[in-house]
């Protein structure tokens, strides 16, 4: 049995489980339900408010095999792989440790390719302010 921090173990898996970000959840669920999504989202705030969690849930909503909706099934291969952190079309980048120009160029070169399995390729660039 591997150790897992409580914050990761009990991380919300869908928008209904998120506490304290009602305005953000409402805006994203409305955008998903009305099919009026922007091409990029910027989540800003202090540490620990759920920016990465909301971004992962949004990635699940976009790539769920049941179709794009504000309620991901949580059971298909896309949803489970995103929860486990091994989904090919969700690219998570820690900008604090990848600050070299060449690494950024590699990321930009990768953007031009279509998603390999999912409907959308999602880039989650964490700690981009560093």
PDB file of N, CA and C in Angstrom, residues 23-33 70:
ATOM      1  N   UNK A  23     -18.998  29.941  -7.530  1.00  0.00           N
ATOM      2  CA  UNK A  23     -19.043  30.812  -8.707  1.00  0.00           C
ATOM      3  C   UNK A  23     -18.226  30.243  -9.868  1.00  0.00           C
ATOM      4  N   UNK A  24     -17.104  29.613  -9.566  1.00  0.00           N
ATOM      5  CA  UNK A  24     -16.273  29.011 -10.604  1.00  0.00           C
ATOM      6  C   UNK A  24     -16.966  27.773 -11.172  1.00  0.00           C
ATOM      7  N   UNK A  25     -17.487  26.942 -10.288  1.00  0.00           N
ATOM      8  CA  UNK A  25     -18.185  25.728 -10.718  1.00  0.00           C
ATOM      9  C   UNK A  25     -19.391  26.088 -11.576  1.00  0.00           C
ATOM     10  N   UNK A  26     -20.148  27.092 -11.162  1.00  0.00           N
ATOM     11  CA  UNK A  26     -21.335  27.509 -11.920  1.00  0.00           C
ATOM     12  C   UNK A  26     -20.950  27.991 -13.317  1.00  0.00           C
ATOM     13  N   UNK A  27     -19.912  28.798 -13.402  1.00  0.00           N
ATOM     14  CA  UNK A  27     -19.467  29.314 -14.703  1.00  0.00           C
ATOM     15  C   UNK A  27     -19.012  28.180 -15.623  1.00  0.00           C
ATOM     16  N   UNK A  28     -18.250  27.235 -15.091  1.00  0.00           N
ATOM     17  CA  UNK A  28     -17.754  26.136 -15.923  1.00  0.00           C
ATOM     18  C   UNK A  28     -18.862  25.165 -16.317  1.00  0.00           C
ATOM     19  N   UNK A  29     -19.760  24.841 -15.391  1.00  0.00           N
ATOM     20  CA  UNK A  29     -20.852  23.927 -15.743  1.00  0.00           C
ATOM     21  C   UNK A  29     -21.787  24.558 -16.767  1.00  0.00           C
ATOM     22  N   UNK A  30     -22.054  25.849 -16.631  1.00  0.00           N
ATOM     23  CA  UNK A  30     -22.887  26.527 -17.634  1.00  0.00           C
ATOM     24  C   UNK A  30     -22.211  26.518 -19.000  1.00  0.00           C
ATOM     25  N   UNK A  31     -20.915  26.784 -19.037  1.00  0.00           N
ATOM     26  CA  UNK A  31     -20.182  26.781 -20.306  1.00  0.00           C
ATOM     27  C   UNK A  31     -20.193  25.389 -20.938  1.00  0.00           C
ATOM     28  N   UNK A  32     -20.012  24.352 -20.127  1.00  0.00           N
ATOM     29  CA  UNK A  32     -20.025  22.985 -20.648  1.00  0.00           C
ATOM     30  C   UNK A  32     -21.411  22.587 -21.138  1.00  0.00           C
ATOM     31  N   UNK A  33     -22.430  22.898 -20.355  1.00  0.00           N
ATOM     32  CA  UNK A  33     -23.796  22.502 -20.716  1.00  0.00           C
ATOM     33  C   UNK A  33     -24.307  23.238 -21.948  1.00  0.00           C
ATOM     34  N   UNK A  70     -21.107  18.528 -18.143  1.00  0.00           N
ATOM     35  CA  UNK A  70     -20.586  19.038 -16.872  1.00  0.00           C
ATOM     36  C   UNK A  70     -20.504  17.951 -15.805  1.00  0.00           C
TER      37      UNK A  70
END
